[in-house]
JSON list of C-alpha atoms in Angstrom, two decimals:
[
{"chain": "A", "resi": 1, "resn": "UNK", "atom": "CA", "xyz": [0.00, 0.00, 0.00]},
{"chain": "A", "resi": 2, "resn": "UNK", "atom": "CA", "xyz": [1.29, 3.43, -0.94]},
{"chain": "A", "resi": 3, "resn": "UNK", "atom": "CA", "xyz": [1.22, 6.56, 1.15]},
{"chain": "A", "resi": 4, "resn": "UNK", "atom": "CA", "xyz": [0.66, 8.75, -1.92]},
{"chain": "A", "resi": 5, "resn": "UNK", "atom": "CA", "xyz": [-2.43, 10.90, -1.58]},
{"chain": "A", "resi": 6, "resn": "UNK", "atom": "CA", "xyz": [-3.62, 13.82, -3.69]},
{"chain": "A", "resi": 7, "resn": "UNK", "atom": "CA", "xyz": [-6.37, 16.28, -2.73]},
{"chain": "A", "resi": 8, "resn": "UNK", "atom": "CA", "xyz": [-8.12, 18.88, -4.79]},
{"chain": "A", "resi": 9, "resn": "UNK", "atom": "CA", "xyz": [-11.03, 21.20, -4.10]},
{"chain": "A", "resi": 10, "resn": "UNK", "atom": "CA", "xyz": [-13.54, 21.64, -6.89]},
{"chain": "A", "resi": 11, "resn": "UNK", "atom": "CA", "xyz": [-16.20, 24.37, -7.12]},
{"chain": "A", "resi": 12, "resn": "UNK", "atom": "CA", "xyz": [-19.69, 23.13, -7.88]},
{"chain": "A", "resi": 13, "resn": "UNK", "atom": "CA", "xyz": [-21.47, 24.64, -10.89]},
{"chain": "A", "resi": 14, "resn": "UNK", "atom": "CA", "xyz": [-25.16, 24.89, -11.73]},
{"chain": "A", "resi": 15, "resn": "UNK", "atom": "CA", "xyz": [-24.64, 22.64, -14.73]},
{"chain": "A", "resi": 16, "resn": "UNK", "atom": "CA", "xyz": [-23.27, 19.93, -12.42]},
{"chain": "A", "resi": 17, "resn": "UNK", "atom": "CA", "xyz": [-26.71, 19.42, -10.86]},
{"chain": "A", "resi": 18, "resn": "UNK", "atom": "CA", "xyz": [-29.53, 17.13, -11.92]},
{"chain": "A", "resi": 19, "resn": "UNK", "atom": "CA", "xyz": [-33.26, 17.95, -11.93]},
{"chain": "A", "resi": 20, "resn": "UNK", "atom": "CA", "xyz": [-33.54, 17.06, -8.22]},
{"chain": "A", "resi": 21, "resn": "UNK", "atom": "CA", "xyz": [-30.80, 19.52, -7.28]},
{"chain": "A", "resi": 22, "resn": "UNK", "atom": "CA", "xyz": [-28.21, 16.83, -6.59]},
{"chain": "A", "resi": 23, "resn": "UNK", "atom": "CA", "xyz": [-24.76, 16.52, -8.09]},
{"chain": "A", "resi": 24, "resn": "UNK", "atom": "CA", "xyz": [-25.29, 14.59, -11.33]},
{"chain": "A", "resi": 25, "resn": "UNK", "atom": "CA", "xyz": [-23.92, 11.06, -11.18]},
{"chain": "A", "resi": 26, "resn": "UNK", "atom": "CA", "xyz": [-21.73, 11.64, -14.26]},
{"chain": "A", "resi": 27, "resn": "UNK", "atom": "CA", "xyz": [-20.00, 14.59, -12.56]},
{"chain": "A", "resi": 28, "resn": "UNK", "atom": "CA", "xyz": [-18.70, 12.31, -9.78]},
{"chain": "A", "resi": 29, "resn": "UNK", "atom": "CA", "xyz": [-16.75, 10.46, -12.45]},
{"chain": "A", "resi": 30, "resn": "UNK", "atom": "CA", "xyz": [-15.35, 13.69, -13.89]},
{"chain": "A", "resi": 31, "resn": "UNK", "atom": "CA", "xyz": [-14.24, 14.81, -10.42]},
{"chain": "A", "resi": 32, "resn": "UNK", "atom": "CA", "xyz": [-12.56, 11.45, -9.79]},
{"chain": "A", "resi": 33, "resn": "UNK", "atom": "CA", "xyz": [-10.85, 11.67, -13.19]},
{"chain": "A", "resi": 34, "resn": "UNK", "atom": "CA", "xyz": [-9.50, 15.16, -12.45]},
{"chain": "A", "resi": 35, "resn": "UNK", "atom": "CA", "xyz": [-8.08, 13.97, -9.13]},
{"chain": "A", "resi": 36, "resn": "UNK", "atom": "CA", "xyz": [-6.61, 10.85, -10.78]},
{"chain": "A", "resi": 37, "resn": "UNK", "atom": "CA", "xyz": [-4.89, 13.01, -13.38]},
{"chain": "A", "resi": 38, "resn": "UNK", "atom": "CA", "xyz": [-3.59, 15.30, -10.63]},
{"chain": "A", "resi": 39, "resn": "UNK", "atom": "CA", "xyz": [-2.14, 12.41, -8.68]},
{"chain": "A", "resi": 40, "resn": "UNK", "atom": "CA", "xyz": [-0.43, 10.86, -11.69]},
{"chain": "A", "resi": 41, "resn": "UNK", "atom": "CA", "xyz": [0.96, 14.24, -12.76]},
{"chain": "A", "resi": 42, "resn": "UNK", "atom": "CA", "xyz": [2.35, 14.85, -9.25]},
{"chain": "A", "resi": 43, "resn": "UNK", "atom": "CA", "xyz": [4.11, 11.49, -9.00]},
{"chain": "A", "resi": 44, "resn": "UNK", "atom": "CA", "xyz": [7.72, 11.42, -10.20]},
{"chain": "A", "resi": 45, "resn": "UNK", "atom": "CA", "xyz": [7.09, 8.55, -12.62]},
{"chain": "A", "resi": 46, "resn": "UNK", "atom": "CA", "xyz": [10.11, 7.57, -14.74]},
{"chain": "A", "resi": 47, "resn": "UNK", "atom": "CA", "xyz": [10.06, 8.35, -18.46]},
{"chain": "A", "resi": 48, "resn": "UNK", "atom": "CA", "xyz": [6.80, 10.26, -18.14]},
{"chain": "A", "resi": 49, "resn": "UNK", "atom": "CA", "xyz": [6.28, 10.57, -21.91]},
{"chain": "A", "resi": 50, "resn": "UNK", "atom": "CA", "xyz": [5.87, 6.81, -22.30]},
{"chain": "A", "resi": 51, "resn": "UNK", "atom": "CA", "xyz": [3.91, 6.13, -19.10]},
{"chain": "A", "resi": 52, "resn": "UNK", "atom": "CA", "xyz": [0.25, 5.60, -19.93]},
{"chain": "A", "resi": 53, "resn": "UNK", "atom": "CA", "xyz": [-2.65, 4.07, -18.07]},
{"chain": "A", "resi": 54, "resn": "UNK", "atom": "CA", "xyz": [-6.15, 3.25, -19.29]},
{"chain": "A", "resi": 55, "resn": "UNK", "atom": "CA", "xyz": [-9.26, 3.01, -17.16]},
{"chain": "A", "resi": 56, "resn": "UNK", "atom": "CA", "xyz": [-10.44, -0.58, -16.70]},
{"chain": "A", "resi": 57, "resn": "UNK", "atom": "CA", "xyz": [-12.98, -0.34, -13.86]},
{"chain": "A", "resi": 58, "resn": "UNK", "atom": "CA", "xyz": [-14.79, 2.24, -11.75]},
{"chain": "A", "resi": 59, "resn": "UNK", "atom": "CA", "xyz": [-16.75, 1.63, -8.55]},
{"chain": "A", "resi": 60, "resn": "UNK", "atom": "CA", "xyz": [-18.68, 4.42, -6.88]},
{"chain": "A", "resi": 61, "resn": "UNK", "atom": "CA", "xyz": [-20.80, 4.39, -3.72]},
{"chain": "A", "resi": 62, "resn": "UNK", "atom": "CA", "xyz": [-22.98, 7.40, -2.99]},
{"chain": "A", "resi": 63, "resn": "UNK", "atom": "CA", "xyz": [-23.07, 8.08, 0.77]},
{"chain": "A", "resi": 64, "resn": "UNK", "atom": "CA", "xyz": [-24.60, 11.54, 1.15]},
{"chain": "A", "resi": 65, "resn": "UNK", "atom": "CA", "xyz": [-26.27, 14.01, -1.20]},
{"chain": "A", "resi": 66, "resn": "UNK", "atom": "CA", "xyz": [-24.23, 16.84, -2.71]},
{"chain": "A", "resi": 67, "resn": "UNK", "atom": "CA", "xyz": [-26.15, 20.02, -3.51]},
{"chain": "A", "resi": 68, "resn": "UNK", "atom": "CA", "xyz": [-25.20, 23.26, -5.23]},
{"chain": "A", "resi": 69, "resn": "UNK", "atom": "CA", "xyz": [-25.52, 25.02, -1.87]},
{"chain": "A", "resi": 70, "resn": "UNK", "atom": "CA", "xyz": [-22.49, 23.01, -0.65]},
{"chain": "A", "resi": 71, "resn": "UNK", "atom": "CA", "xyz": [-20.41, 25.25, -2.91]},
{"chain": "A", "resi": 72, "resn": "UNK", "atom": "CA", "xyz": [-17.47, 22.91, -3.31]},
{"chain": "A", "resi": 73, "resn": "UNK", "atom": "CA", "xyz": [-16.24, 19.40, -2.69]},
{"chain": "A", "resi": 74, "resn": "UNK", "atom": "CA", "xyz": [-12.84, 18.00, -1.90]},
{"chain": "A", "resi": 75, "resn": "UNK", "atom": "CA", "xyz": [-11.76, 14.99, -3.92]},
{"chain": "A", "resi": 76, "resn": "UNK", "atom": "CA", "xyz": [-9.16, 12.71, -2.38]},
{"chain": "A", "resi": 77, "resn": "UNK", "atom": "CA", "xyz": [-7.33, 10.00, -4.33]},
{"chain": "A", "resi": 78, "resn": "UNK", "atom": "CA", "xyz": [-4.67, 7.65, -3.05]},
{"chain": "A", "resi": 79, "resn": "UNK", "atom": "CA", "xyz": [-2.73, 4.76, -4.50]},
{"chain": "A", "resi": 80, "resn": "UNK", "atom": "CA", "xyz": [-4.05, 1.44, -3.21]},
{"chain": "A", "resi": 81, "resn": "UNK", "atom": "CA", "xyz": [-2.97, -1.90, -4.64]},
{"chain": "A", "resi": 82, "resn": "UNK", "atom": "CA", "xyz": [-0.22, -2.04, -7.26]},
{"chain": "A", "resi": 83, "resn": "UNK", "atom": "CA", "xyz": [-0.35, -5.23, -9.33]},
{"chain": "A", "resi": 84, "resn": "UNK", "atom": "CA", "xyz": [1.86, -6.50, -12.12]},
{"chain": "A", "resi": 85, "resn": "UNK", "atom": "CA", "xyz": [0.01, -4.59, -14.88]},
{"chain": "A", "resi": 86, "resn": "UNK", "atom": "CA", "xyz": [-2.57, -2.54, -12.99]},
{"chain": "A", "resi": 87, "resn": "UNK", "atom": "CA", "xyz": [-3.08, -0.30, -10.01]},
{"chain": "A", "resi": 88, "resn": "UNK", "atom": "CA", "xyz": [-6.07, 0.51, -7.88]},
{"chain": "A", "resi": 89, "resn": "UNK", "atom": "CA", "xyz": [-6.76, 4.08, -6.82]},
{"chain": "A", "resi": 90, "resn": "UNK", "atom": "CA", "xyz": [-9.11, 4.80, -3.93]},
{"chain": "A", "resi": 91, "resn": "UNK", "atom": "CA", "xyz": [-11.28, 7.93, -3.91]},
{"chain": "A", "resi": 92, "resn": "UNK", "atom": "CA", "xyz": [-13.28, 9.93, -1.37]},
{"chain": "A", "resi": 93, "resn": "UNK", "atom": "CA", "xyz": [-15.50, 12.90, -2.11]},
{"chain": "A", "resi": 94, "resn": "UNK", "atom": "CA", "xyz": [-15.97, 15.17, 0.90]},
{"chain": "A", "resi": 95, "resn": "UNK", "atom": "CA", "xyz": [-18.33, 18.04, 1.61]},
{"chain": "A", "resi": 96, "resn": "UNK", "atom": "CA", "xyz": [-16.88, 21.25, 3.10]},
{"chain": "A", "resi": 97, "resn": "UNK", "atom": "CA", "xyz": [-17.81, 20.10, 6.62]},
{"chain": "A", "resi": 98, "resn": "UNK", "atom": "CA", "xyz": [-15.92, 16.81, 6.10]},
{"chain": "A", "resi": 99, "resn": "UNK", "atom": "CA", "xyz": [-19.01, 14.67, 5.46]},
{"chain": "A", "resi": 100, "resn": "UNK", "atom": "CA", "xyz": [-18.18, 11.71, 3.26]},
{"chain": "A", "resi": 101, "resn": "UNK", "atom": "CA", "xyz": [-20.41, 12.11, 0.20]},
{"chain": "A", "resi": 102, "resn": "UNK", "atom": "CA", "xyz": [-19.01, 9.28, -1.94]},
{"chain": "A", "resi": 103, "resn": "UNK", "atom": "CA", "xyz": [-16.32, 6.63, -1.99]},
{"chain": "A", "resi": 104, "resn": "UNK", "atom": "CA", "xyz": [-14.96, 4.79, -4.94]},
{"chain": "A", "resi": 105, "resn": "UNK", "atom": "CA", "xyz": [-12.12, 3.02, -6.58]},
{"chain": "A", "resi": 106, "resn": "UNK", "atom": "CA", "xyz": [-10.69, 2.84, -10.05]},
{"chain": "A", "resi": 107, "resn": "UNK", "atom": "CA", "xyz": [-8.48, 0.26, -11.65]},
{"chain": "A", "resi": 108, "resn": "UNK", "atom": "CA", "xyz": [-5.96, 1.56, -14.16]},
{"chain": "A", "resi": 109, "resn": "UNK", "atom": "CA", "xyz": [-4.06, -0.75, -16.50]},
{"chain": "A", "resi": 110, "resn": "UNK", "atom": "CA", "xyz": [-0.53, 0.12, -17.61]},
{"chain": "A", "resi": 111, "resn": "UNK", "atom": "CA", "xyz": [-0.86, 0.69, -21.36]},
{"chain": "A", "resi": 112, "resn": "UNK", "atom": "CA", "xyz": [1.62, 0.09, -24.14]},
{"chain": "A", "resi": 113, "resn": "UNK", "atom": "CA", "xyz": [0.95, 2.67, -26.84]},
{"chain": "A", "resi": 114, "resn": "UNK", "atom": "CA", "xyz": [2.76, 0.70, -29.53]},
{"chain": "A", "resi": 115, "resn": "UNK", "atom": "CA", "xyz": [1.19, -2.73, -29.01]},
{"chain": "A", "resi": 116, "resn": "UNK", "atom": "CA", "xyz": [-2.17, -1.25, -27.87]},
{"chain": "A", "resi": 117, "resn": "UNK", "atom": "CA", "xyz": [-2.33, -3.63, -24.92]},
{"chain": "A", "resi": 118, "resn": "UNK", "atom": "CA", "xyz": [-1.51, -4.11, -21.26]},
{"chain": "A", "resi": 119, "resn": "UNK", "atom": "CA", "xyz": [2.09, -3.77, -20.18]},
{"chain": "A", "resi": 120, "resn": "UNK", "atom": "CA", "xyz": [4.03, -4.73, -17.05]},
{"chain": "A", "resi": 121, "resn": "UNK", "atom": "CA", "xyz": [4.58, -1.96, -14.50]},
{"chain": "A", "resi": 122, "resn": "UNK", "atom": "CA", "xyz": [8.34, -1.45, -14.39]},
{"chain": "A", "resi": 123, "resn": "UNK", "atom": "CA", "xyz": [10.27, -1.84, -11.12]},
{"chain": "A", "resi": 124, "resn": "UNK", "atom": "CA", "xyz": [11.01, 1.91, -11.16]},
{"chain": "A", "resi": 125, "resn": "UNK", "atom": "CA", "xyz": [7.32, 2.76, -11.59]},
{"chain": "A", "resi": 126, "resn": "UNK", "atom": "CA", "xyz": [6.39, 0.28, -8.87]},
{"chain": "A", "resi": 127, "resn": "UNK", "atom": "CA", "xyz": [8.87, 1.93, -6.48]},
{"chain": "A", "resi": 128, "resn": "UNK", "atom": "CA", "xyz": [7.27, 5.32, -7.12]},
{"chain": "A", "resi": 129, "resn": "UNK", "atom": "CA", "xyz": [3.69, 4.06, -6.90]},
{"chain": "A", "resi": 130, "resn": "UNK", "atom": "CA", "xyz": [4.25, 2.12, -3.69]},
{"chain": "A", "resi": 131, "resn": "UNK", "atom": "CA", "xyz": [6.42, 4.79, -2.10]},
{"chain": "A", "resi": 132, "resn": "UNK", "atom": "CA", "xyz": [9.28, 2.31, -1.67]},
{"chain": "A", "resi": 133, "resn": "UNK", "atom": "CA", "xyz": [12.46, 4.19, -0.92]},
{"chain": "A", "resi": 134, "resn": "UNK", "atom": "CA", "xyz": [10.57, 7.51, -0.85]},
{"chain": "A", "resi": 135, "resn": "UNK", "atom": "CA", "xyz": [10.38, 8.67, 2.73]},
{"chain": "A", "resi": 136, "resn": "UNK", "atom": "CA", "xyz": [9.53, 12.21, 1.63]},
{"chain": "A", "resi": 137, "resn": "UNK", "atom": "CA", "xyz": [6.06, 11.27, 0.33]},
{"chain": "A", "resi": 138, "resn": "UNK", "atom": "CA", "xyz": [6.91, 13.01, -2.95]},
{"chain": "A", "resi": 139, "resn": "UNK", "atom": "CA", "xyz": [3.86, 13.60, -5.08]},
{"chain": "A", "resi": 140, "resn": "UNK", "atom": "CA", "xyz": [1.46, 13.88, -2.17]},
{"chain": "A", "resi": 141, "resn": "UNK", "atom": "CA", "xyz": [-0.42, 17.14, -1.97]},
{"chain": "A", "resi": 142, "resn": "UNK", "atom": "CA", "xyz": [0.85, 18.96, 1.12]},
{"chain": "A", "resi": 143, "resn": "UNK", "atom": "CA", "xyz": [-2.65, 20.12, 2.23]}
]
């Protein structure tokens, strides 16, 4: 298990809401994607130009309603399991008062752009993703 965690605060917009005044279910996925991208960009992955991941699975559990009046949400993503060709990221979506509004996980598969298929996670990537040999917690958002 890694100690890498990334947090970002996102403002809620009128267009993010459904007819009942709740955060639209599709927007949860966009928020998780933005946080995922932020985490991966913050990690010092080797040879960044060739490192690609594709989304293989998303799980999302809605715990508490999110309304426009909440103003913003904080999205938290952390590296969970790192497999031979995939990694699991764990997500939380928090209201301003800290209420857990949603939890989820995503599985990303290491992608080979040339062969258009899954690829082994290199030992160097694994070390970064798991935090092995990285006592500083590099890549984690300091908030």
